[in-house]
CSV table of C-alpha atoms in Angstrom, one decimal:
chain,number,residue,atom,x,y,z
A,1,UNK,CA,-2.9,21.4,-10.6
A,2,UNK,CA,-0.6,22.1,-7.7
A,3,UNK,CA,2.8,20.8,-8.7
A,4,UNK,CA,4.5,21.5,-5.4
A,5,UNK,CA,5.8,18.5,-3.5
A,6,UNK,CA,5.7,18.6,0.3
A,7,UNK,CA,7.5,16.0,2.3
A,8,UNK,CA,5.1,14.9,5.0
A,9,UNK,CA,6.6,12.3,7.3
A,10,UNK,CA,4.4,10.2,9.5
A,11,UNK,CA,3.2,12.5,12.2
A,12,UNK,CA,3.0,11.5,15.8
A,13,UNK,CA,0.0,12.4,17.8
A,14,UNK,CA,0.3,13.1,21.5
A,15,UNK,CA,-1.0,10.5,23.9
A,16,UNK,CA,-3.5,13.0,25.4
A,17,UNK,CA,-5.0,13.9,22.0
A,18,UNK,CA,-5.2,10.2,21.0
A,19,UNK,CA,-6.8,9.3,24.3
A,20,UNK,CA,-9.4,12.0,23.8
A,21,UNK,CA,-10.2,10.6,20.3
A,22,UNK,CA,-10.3,7.0,21.7
A,23,UNK,CA,-13.0,8.1,24.1
A,24,UNK,CA,-15.2,9.0,21.1
A,25,UNK,CA,-14.6,5.7,19.3
A,26,UNK,CA,-17.1,2.8,19.7
A,27,UNK,CA,-15.5,-0.3,21.2
A,28,UNK,CA,-15.1,-3.5,19.1
A,29,UNK,CA,-15.3,-7.0,20.6
A,30,UNK,CA,-12.3,-9.4,20.2
A,31,UNK,CA,-12.4,-12.2,17.6
A,32,UNK,CA,-14.7,-15.1,18.3
A,33,UNK,CA,-12.0,-17.6,17.2
A,34,UNK,CA,-9.6,-16.5,19.7
A,35,UNK,CA,-12.2,-16.2,22.4
A,36,UNK,CA,-13.1,-19.9,21.9
A,37,UNK,CA,-9.6,-21.0,22.8
A,38,UNK,CA,-9.3,-18.9,26.0
A,39,UNK,CA,-11.6,-19.7,28.8
A,40,UNK,CA,-11.4,-16.1,30.1
A,41,UNK,CA,-10.6,-13.1,28.0
A,42,UNK,CA,-9.3,-10.1,30.1
A,43,UNK,CA,-10.7,-6.7,29.1
A,44,UNK,CA,-13.6,-8.0,27.0
A,45,UNK,CA,-15.3,-5.0,25.4
A,46,UNK,CA,-19.0,-4.3,25.6
A,47,UNK,CA,-21.3,-3.4,22.8
A,48,UNK,CA,-21.0,-6.5,20.5
A,49,UNK,CA,-24.4,-6.0,18.9
A,50,UNK,CA,-23.8,-2.3,18.2
A,51,UNK,CA,-20.4,-3.1,16.6
A,52,UNK,CA,-22.0,-5.7,14.4
A,53,UNK,CA,-24.6,-3.3,13.1
A,54,UNK,CA,-21.8,-0.8,12.2
A,55,UNK,CA,-19.8,-3.4,10.4
A,56,UNK,CA,-22.7,-4.3,8.1
A,57,UNK,CA,-22.3,-0.8,6.4
A,58,UNK,CA,-18.9,-1.8,5.0
A,59,UNK,CA,-20.5,-3.5,2.0
A,60,UNK,CA,-21.2,-0.1,0.5
A,61,UNK,CA,-17.5,0.7,0.3
A,62,UNK,CA,-17.7,-1.1,-3.0
A,63,UNK,CA,-14.1,-2.5,-2.9
A,64,UNK,CA,-13.0,-5.6,-4.8
A,65,UNK,CA,-11.7,-7.2,-1.7
A,66,UNK,CA,-14.1,-7.4,1.2
A,67,UNK,CA,-12.6,-7.1,4.7
A,68,UNK,CA,-12.1,-10.6,6.2
A,69,UNK,CA,-11.6,-9.6,9.9
A,70,UNK,CA,-13.4,-7.7,12.6
A,71,UNK,CA,-10.8,-4.9,12.5
A,72,UNK,CA,-11.4,-4.4,8.8
A,73,UNK,CA,-15.2,-4.3,9.1
A,74,UNK,CA,-15.0,-2.1,12.1
A,75,UNK,CA,-12.6,0.4,10.3
A,76,UNK,CA,-14.8,0.3,7.3
A,77,UNK,CA,-17.7,1.4,9.4
A,78,UNK,CA,-15.7,4.2,11.0
A,79,UNK,CA,-14.5,5.3,7.5
A,80,UNK,CA,-18.1,5.7,6.3
A,81,UNK,CA,-19.6,7.1,9.4
A,82,UNK,CA,-17.0,9.5,10.8
A,83,UNK,CA,-13.8,9.6,8.8
A,84,UNK,CA,-12.1,12.2,11.0
A,85,UNK,CA,-11.8,9.5,13.6
A,86,UNK,CA,-10.3,7.0,11.3
A,87,UNK,CA,-6.6,7.6,12.1
A,88,UNK,CA,-7.2,7.3,15.9
A,89,UNK,CA,-9.2,4.1,15.3
A,90,UNK,CA,-6.4,2.6,13.3
A,91,UNK,CA,-3.9,3.3,16.1
A,92,UNK,CA,-6.3,1.9,18.6
A,93,UNK,CA,-6.7,-1.4,16.7
A,94,UNK,CA,-3.0,-1.8,16.1
A,95,UNK,CA,-2.2,-1.3,19.8
A,96,UNK,CA,-4.9,-3.9,20.7
A,97,UNK,CA,-3.4,-6.4,18.2
A,98,UNK,CA,0.1,-5.7,19.5
A,99,UNK,CA,-0.9,-6.2,23.1
A,100,UNK,CA,-2.8,-9.4,22.3
A,101,UNK,CA,0.2,-10.8,20.5
A,102,UNK,CA,2.6,-9.9,23.2
A,103,UNK,CA,0.3,-11.4,25.9
A,104,UNK,CA,-0.1,-14.6,23.9
A,105,UNK,CA,3.7,-14.9,23.5
A,106,UNK,CA,4.3,-14.2,27.2
A,107,UNK,CA,1.9,-16.9,28.2
A,108,UNK,CA,3.6,-19.3,25.8
A,109,UNK,CA,7.0,-18.6,27.3
A,110,UNK,CA,5.7,-18.8,30.9
A,111,UNK,CA,4.1,-22.1,30.3
A,112,UNK,CA,7.1,-23.9,28.8
A,113,UNK,CA,7.8,-27.1,30.6
A,114,UNK,CA,4.3,-27.3,32.0
A,115,UNK,CA,1.2,-29.3,31.0
A,116,UNK,CA,-0.3,-26.2,29.4
A,117,UNK,CA,2.6,-25.5,27.1
A,118,UNK,CA,1.0,-27.1,24.1
A,119,UNK,CA,-2.3,-25.2,24.3
A,120,UNK,CA,-0.5,-21.9,24.9
A,121,UNK,CA,1.8,-22.5,22.0
A,122,UNK,CA,-1.3,-23.3,19.9
A,123,UNK,CA,-3.0,-20.1,21.1
A,124,UNK,CA,0.1,-18.0,20.2
A,125,UNK,CA,0.2,-19.5,16.7
A,126,UNK,CA,-3.5,-18.9,16.1
A,127,UNK,CA,-3.2,-15.4,17.3
A,128,UNK,CA,-0.3,-14.7,14.9
A,129,UNK,CA,-2.4,-16.0,11.9
A,130,UNK,CA,-5.4,-14.1,13.0
A,131,UNK,CA,-3.4,-10.9,13.5
A,132,UNK,CA,-1.9,-11.1,10.0
A,133,UNK,CA,-5.4,-11.1,8.4
A,134,UNK,CA,-6.4,-8.2,10.6
A,135,UNK,CA,-3.3,-6.2,9.8
A,136,UNK,CA,-3.8,-6.8,6.1
A,137,UNK,CA,-7.3,-5.4,6.4
A,138,UNK,CA,-6.0,-2.4,8.4
A,139,UNK,CA,-3.5,-1.6,5.7
A,140,UNK,CA,-6.2,-2.0,3.0
A,141,UNK,CA,-8.6,0.3,4.9
A,142,UNK,CA,-5.8,2.8,5.3
A,143,UNK,CA,-5.2,2.7,1.5
A,144,UNK,CA,-9.0,3.1,0.9
A,145,UNK,CA,-9.0,6.2,3.2
A,146,UNK,CA,-6.3,7.8,1.1
A,147,UNK,CA,-8.4,7.2,-2.0
A,148,UNK,CA,-11.4,8.6,-0.3
A,149,UNK,CA,-9.4,11.8,0.4
A,150,UNK,CA,-9.1,12.4,-3.3
A,151,UNK,CA,-12.7,11.3,-3.9
A,152,UNK,CA,-11.8,8.2,-6.0
A,153,UNK,CA,-13.4,4.8,-5.6
A,154,UNK,CA,-11.4,1.7,-6.3
A,155,UNK,CA,-12.4,-0.2,-9.4
A,156,UNK,CA,-14.9,-2.9,-8.4
A,157,UNK,CA,-14.6,-6.6,-9.4
A,158,UNK,CA,-13.9,-6.8,-13.2
A,159,UNK,CA,-17.0,-8.8,-13.9
A,160,UNK,CA,-19.1,-5.8,-12.7
A,161,UNK,CA,-17.4,-3.4,-15.2
A,162,UNK,CA,-18.1,-5.4,-18.3
A,163,UNK,CA,-21.2,-4.7,-20.3
A,164,UNK,CA,-22.0,-6.4,-23.6
A,165,UNK,CA,-18.4,-7.8,-23.8
A,166,UNK,CA,-16.8,-4.4,-23.3
A,167,UNK,CA,-15.0,-3.0,-20.3
A,168,UNK,CA,-15.4,0.7,-19.5
A,169,UNK,CA,-14.4,2.6,-16.3
A,170,UNK,CA,-16.3,5.9,-15.9
A,171,UNK,CA,-15.5,8.5,-14.8
A,172,UNK,CA,-11.8,8.3,-15.5
A,173,UNK,CA,-10.7,10.4,-12.5
A,174,UNK,CA,-7.3,11.1,-14.2
A,175,UNK,CA,-7.0,14.5,-12.6
A,176,UNK,CA,-7.7,13.3,-9.1
A,177,UNK,CA,-5.3,10.3,-9.5
A,178,UNK,CA,-2.5,12.6,-10.8
A,179,UNK,CA,-3.0,15.4,-8.2
A,180,UNK,CA,-1.2,13.5,-5.4
A,181,UNK,CA,2.3,13.7,-7.0
A,182,UNK,CA,5.0,16.2,-7.4
A,183,UNK,CA,5.8,17.4,-10.9
A,184,UNK,CA,8.9,15.1,-11.1
A,185,UNK,CA,7.1,12.0,-9.9
A,186,UNK,CA,4.1,12.8,-12.2
A,187,UNK,CA,6.4,13.1,-15.2
A,188,UNK,CA,7.8,9.6,-14.5
A,189,UNK,CA,4.3,8.2,-14.0
A,190,UNK,CA,3.1,9.6,-17.3
A,191,UNK,CA,6.0,7.9,-19.0
A,192,UNK,CA,5.1,4.7,-17.3
A,193,UNK,CA,1.5,5.0,-18.4
A,194,UNK,CA,2.5,5.7,-22.0
A,195,UNK,CA,4.8,2.7,-22.0
A,196,UNK,CA,2.3,0.4,-20.4
A,197,UNK,CA,-0.7,1.0,-22.6
A,198,UNK,CA,1.0,2.4,-25.7
A,199,UNK,CA,-0.8,5.8,-25.6
A,200,UNK,CA,1.2,9.0,-25.8
A,201,UNK,CA,0.6,11.6,-23.0
A,202,UNK,CA,-0.6,14.3,-25.5
A,203,UNK,CA,-3.0,12.0,-27.3
A,204,UNK,CA,-6.3,13.4,-28.5
A,205,UNK,CA,-9.7,12.6,-26.9
A,206,UNK,CA,-10.6,10.4,-29.9
A,207,UNK,CA,-7.4,8.4,-29.5
A,208,UNK,CA,-8.1,8.0,-25.8
A,209,UNK,CA,-11.5,6.5,-26.5
A,210,UNK,CA,-10.3,4.3,-29.3
A,211,UNK,CA,-11.1,0.6,-28.8
A,212,UNK,CA,-8.4,-2.0,-28.2
A,213,UNK,CA,-8.2,-5.6,-27.0
A,214,UNK,CA,-6.2,-7.0,-24.1
A,215,UNK,CA,-6.1,-10.4,-22.5
A,216,UNK,CA,-7.4,-10.5,-18.9
A,217,UNK,CA,-4.1,-11.9,-17.6
A,218,UNK,CA,-2.1,-9.2,-19.3
A,219,UNK,CA,-4.4,-6.5,-17.7
A,220,UNK,CA,-3.8,-8.2,-14.3
A,221,UNK,CA,-0.1,-8.3,-14.8
A,222,UNK,CA,0.0,-4.7,-15.9
A,223,UNK,CA,-2.0,-3.7,-12.8
A,224,UNK,CA,0.2,-5.5,-10.3
A,225,UNK,CA,3.4,-4.2,-12.0
A,226,UNK,CA,2.0,-0.7,-11.7
A,227,UNK,CA,1.3,-1.2,-8.0
A,228,UNK,CA,5.0,-2.0,-7.4
A,229,UNK,CA,6.1,0.9,-9.6
A,230,UNK,CA,4.0,3.3,-7.5
A,231,UNK,CA,5.5,1.8,-4.3
A,232,UNK,CA,9.0,2.2,-5.8
A,233,UNK,CA,8.4,5.8,-6.8
A,234,UNK,CA,7.2,6.7,-3.3
A,235,UNK,CA,10.2,5.1,-1.6
A,236,UNK,CA,12.6,6.6,-4.1
A,237,UNK,CA,11.1,10.1,-3.9
A,238,UNK,CA,11.0,10.1,-0.1
A,239,UNK,CA,14.6,9.0,0.1
A,240,UNK,CA,15.6,11.5,-2.5
A,241,UNK,CA,14.0,14.4,-0.6
A,242,UNK,CA,15.6,13.2,2.7
A,243,UNK,CA,19.0,13.2,1.1
A,244,UNK,CA,18.4,16.6,-0.3
A,245,UNK,CA,17.4,18.0,3.1
A,246,UNK,CA,20.4,16.4,4.8
A,247,UNK,CA,22.8,17.6,2.1
A,248,UNK,CA,21.6,21.2,2.3
A,249,UNK,CA,22.1,21.1,6.1
A,250,UNK,CA,25.6,19.8,5.4
A,251,UNK,CA,26.7,22.5,3.0
A,252,UNK,CA,28.3,24.6,5.7
A,253,UNK,CA,30.4,21.8,6.9
A,254,UNK,CA,34.2,21.8,6.2
A,255,UNK,CA,35.1,20.3,2.7
A,256,UNK,CA,36.6,17.1,4.2
A,257,UNK,CA,33.2,16.4,5.9
A,258,UNK,CA,31.2,16.5,2.7
A,259,UNK,CA,31.1,12.8,2.2
A,260,UNK,CA,28.3,10.7,0.7
A,261,UNK,CA,25.4,10.3,3.0
A,262,UNK,CA,24.7,6.8,4.2
A,263,UNK,CA,21.3,5.4,5.0
A,264,UNK,CA,19.9,2.1,6.3
A,265,UNK,CA,18.7,-0.6,4.0
A,266,UNK,CA,15.2,0.9,3.3
A,267,UNK,CA,15.2,1.0,-0.5
A,268,UNK,CA,12.3,1.1,-2.9
A,269,UNK,CA,10.6,-2.2,-3.7
A,270,UNK,CA,9.1,-3.1,-7.1
A,271,UNK,CA,9.1,-5.5,-10.0
A,272,UNK,CA,12.6,-5.5,-11.4
A,273,UNK,CA,11.5,-5.6,-15.0
A,274,UNK,CA,9.2,-2.5,-14.5
A,275,UNK,CA,11.9,-0.5,-12.7
A,276,UNK,CA,14.6,-1.5,-15.0
A,277,UNK,CA,12.5,-0.7,-18.1
A,278,UNK,CA,11.5,2.7,-16.8
A,279,UNK,CA,15.0,3.6,-15.6
A,280,UNK,CA,16.4,2.9,-19.0
A,281,UNK,CA,14.0,5.4,-20.5
A,282,UNK,CA,14.7,8.3,-18.2
A,283,UNK,CA,17.2,10.0,-20.5
A,284,UNK,CA,19.8,10.9,-17.9
A,285,UNK,CA,23.4,9.8,-17.8
A,286,UNK,CA,24.2,7.3,-15.0
A,287,UNK,CA,25.8,8.8,-12.0
A,288,UNK,CA,28.9,7.5,-10.3
A,289,UNK,CA,27.9,8.8,-6.9
A,290,UNK,CA,24.1,9.0,-7.0
A,291,UNK,CA,23.3,9.1,-3.3
A,292,UNK,CA,24.1,12.7,-2.5
A,293,UNK,CA,24.2,16.2,-3.9
A,294,UNK,CA,27.4,18.2,-4.4
A,295,UNK,CA,27.4,21.9,-3.6
A,296,UNK,CA,24.1,23.6,-4.5
A,297,UNK,CA,23.3,21.4,-7.4
A,298,UNK,CA,19.8,20.0,-7.0
A,299,UNK,CA,19.8,16.5,-8.4
A,300,UNK,CA,16.6,15.6,-10.3
A,301,UNK,CA,14.6,12.5,-9.2
A,302,UNK,CA,15.0,10.9,-12.6
A,303,UNK,CA,18.8,11.2,-12.5
A,304,UNK,CA,18.8,10.0,-8.9
A,305,UNK,CA,16.9,6.9,-9.9
A,306,UNK,CA,19.3,6.4,-12.8
A,307,UNK,CA,22.1,6.1,-10.2
A,308,UNK,CA,20.7,2.8,-8.7
A,309,UNK,CA,23.2,0.0,-9.4
A,310,UNK,CA,22.1,-3.5,-10.4
A,311,UNK,CA,22.3,-4.7,-6.8
A,312,UNK,CA,20.1,-1.9,-5.7
A,313,UNK,CA,17.6,-2.7,-8.4
A,314,UNK,CA,17.7,-6.4,-7.4
A,315,UNK,CA,16.6,-5.4,-3.9
A,316,UNK,CA,13.6,-3.8,-5.5
A,317,UNK,CA,12.0,-7.2,-6.3
A,318,UNK,CA,10.3,-7.7,-2.9
A,319,UNK,CA,8.0,-5.6,-0.7
A,320,UNK,CA,9.2,-4.8,2.8
A,321,UNK,CA,6.5,-6.8,4.6
A,322,UNK,CA,4.7,-10.2,4.1
A,323,UNK,CA,1.4,-8.6,5.0
A,324,UNK,CA,1.7,-6.1,2.1
A,325,UNK,CA,2.7,-8.9,-0.3
A,326,UNK,CA,-0.3,-10.9,0.6
A,327,UNK,CA,-2.6,-7.9,0.4
A,328,UNK,CA,-1.4,-7.0,-3.1
A,329,UNK,CA,-2.0,-10.7,-4.2
A,330,UNK,CA,-5.4,-10.9,-2.6
A,331,UNK,CA,-6.5,-7.5,-3.9
A,332,UNK,CA,-5.5,-8.3,-7.5
A,333,UNK,CA,-7.1,-11.7,-7.4
A,334,UNK,CA,-10.4,-10.2,-6.1
A,335,UNK,CA,-10.3,-7.5,-8.8
A,336,UNK,CA,-9.5,-9.8,-11.7
A,337,UNK,CA,-10.8,-13.2,-10.5
A,338,UNK,CA,-13.8,-14.7,-8.8
A,339,UNK,CA,-14.4,-14.9,-5.1
A,340,UNK,CA,-17.6,-17.0,-5.4
A,341,UNK,CA,-15.9,-20.2,-4.3
A,342,UNK,CA,-13.1,-18.5,-2.4
A,343,UNK,CA,-10.5,-19.7,-4.9
A,344,UNK,CA,-9.7,-16.7,-7.0
A,345,UNK,CA,-8.1,-17.1,-10.4
A,346,UNK,CA,-7.5,-15.0,-13.5
A,347,UNK,CA,-8.8,-16.3,-16.8
A,348,UNK,CA,-5.7,-16.3,-18.8
A,349,UNK,CA,-7.2,-16.8,-22.3
A,350,UNK,CA,-10.1,-14.3,-22.1
A,351,UNK,CA,-9.7,-11.2,-24.3
A,352,UNK,CA,-11.4,-8.0,-23.2
A,353,UNK,CA,-12.5,-5.1,-25.5
A,354,UNK,CA,-11.9,-1.7,-23.8
A,355,UNK,CA,-10.7,1.8,-24.5
A,356,UNK,CA,-7.3,3.3,-23.9
A,357,UNK,CA,-8.9,5.7,-21.4
A,358,UNK,CA,-10.0,2.7,-19.3
A,359,UNK,CA,-6.6,1.1,-19.5
A,360,UNK,CA,-5.1,4.4,-18.3
A,361,UNK,CA,-7.5,4.4,-15.3
A,362,UNK,CA,-6.3,0.9,-14.3
A,363,UNK,CA,-2.7,1.9,-14.5
A,364,UNK,CA,-3.1,5.2,-12.6
A,365,UNK,CA,-5.2,3.6,-9.9
A,366,UNK,CA,-2.6,0.8,-9.5
A,367,UNK,CA,0.3,3.3,-9.2
A,368,UNK,CA,-1.6,5.3,-6.6
A,369,UNK,CA,-2.4,2.0,-4.7
A,370,UNK,CA,1.3,1.3,-4.5
A,371,UNK,CA,2.1,4.9,-3.6
A,372,UNK,CA,-0.4,4.7,-0.7
A,373,UNK,CA,0.7,1.2,0.3
A,374,UNK,CA,4.1,2.6,1.2
A,375,UNK,CA,2.5,5.2,3.6
A,376,UNK,CA,0.2,2.6,5.1
A,377,UNK,CA,3.1,0.3,5.8
A,378,UNK,CA,5.0,3.1,7.5
A,379,UNK,CA,2.1,3.9,9.8
A,380,UNK,CA,1.3,0.3,10.7
A,381,UNK,CA,4.9,-0.7,11.3
A,382,UNK,CA,5.3,2.3,13.7
A,383,UNK,CA,2.8,0.6,16.0
A,384,UNK,CA,2.7,-3.1,15.1
A,385,UNK,CA,5.9,-4.8,13.8
A,386,UNK,CA,5.3,-6.3,10.4
A,387,UNK,CA,6.9,-9.5,9.1
A,388,UNK,CA,9.7,-9.0,6.7
A,389,UNK,CA,8.9,-10.3,3.2
A,390,UNK,CA,11.2,-12.9,1.8
A,391,UNK,CA,9.5,-13.4,-1.6
A,392,UNK,CA,11.7,-12.4,-4.6
A,393,UNK,CA,9.4,-11.5,-7.5
A,394,UNK,CA,12.2,-11.7,-10.0
A,395,UNK,CA,12.6,-15.5,-9.5
């Protein structure tokens, strides 16, 4: 396995190359709900029946959470039929949503004080709610695209994985799910897996396939906590690499200029108990000045994370965007609950028999989901401004 870690910031595509890709993409019609409220929709796109036929293919994506919007179904079709156009399609959809939202807000502001103020205010509110669902689906499809790149399918609804009262996930896909990390990050993830399921990293095959029991609610909590831990590691490792790069470029500066590097408030976000528990196990002395590197000494990621003070860890208890928070909630409910009635819930008292290998697959998938979620947020927020999350998971 390649243990090298390459920092790949979100790349920007030139407008000409994006325009060329857009010309190859099939157009998708606007939402029917929004169209009903507006007598005339400017720029209505042709090809409604063709788009509908493409969207029907999304069911074979086999994800726990089915896309709820036209954008999600459309991107699911692009992901299946021509994945190389997926990135351009995402940008196209985000620009459309951003333009629709701006236009609705502009009409609301322009109509203030007139007889049409109420209806334009209502249109803007409806557009905001509609956009949030579409953006959640875009983030979800972007995460799914990342999993498809490593040839891993998301675990389907739990009820579909239980046979004769036993839960088994095959194949495990451990190598693929571990191949996306640097050696330092992978070391921390293996420690997290070991602590979460109680199986040592060097356990034998017979130990991995030994049968254990776990309550369904505990499995759900472990999965969600691992999503936030993966999100935390992606944020921490990206910031760590950025500080290393800036510190190396600052080595030739005069001594009085070698001050700690300051960064905006963009810290990792995860469940406080998960982060605190893993940080305490890192085996590195706390650092008094963790945010920079002195001289040529390369600070390890585990020591860097150990330097986070309590206030910094407290900030790790909420995701950056409301859309991501809702997506994690909806995905976990779809995976562990029932969507037959539309009111998903986790059966708290149900015990499940499974192997440690299957538990490991759940944890590794969840960590990767959180890792990819950070990237998807970055991409979406660069085109469409997300709502800041205000939910504190520690409370």
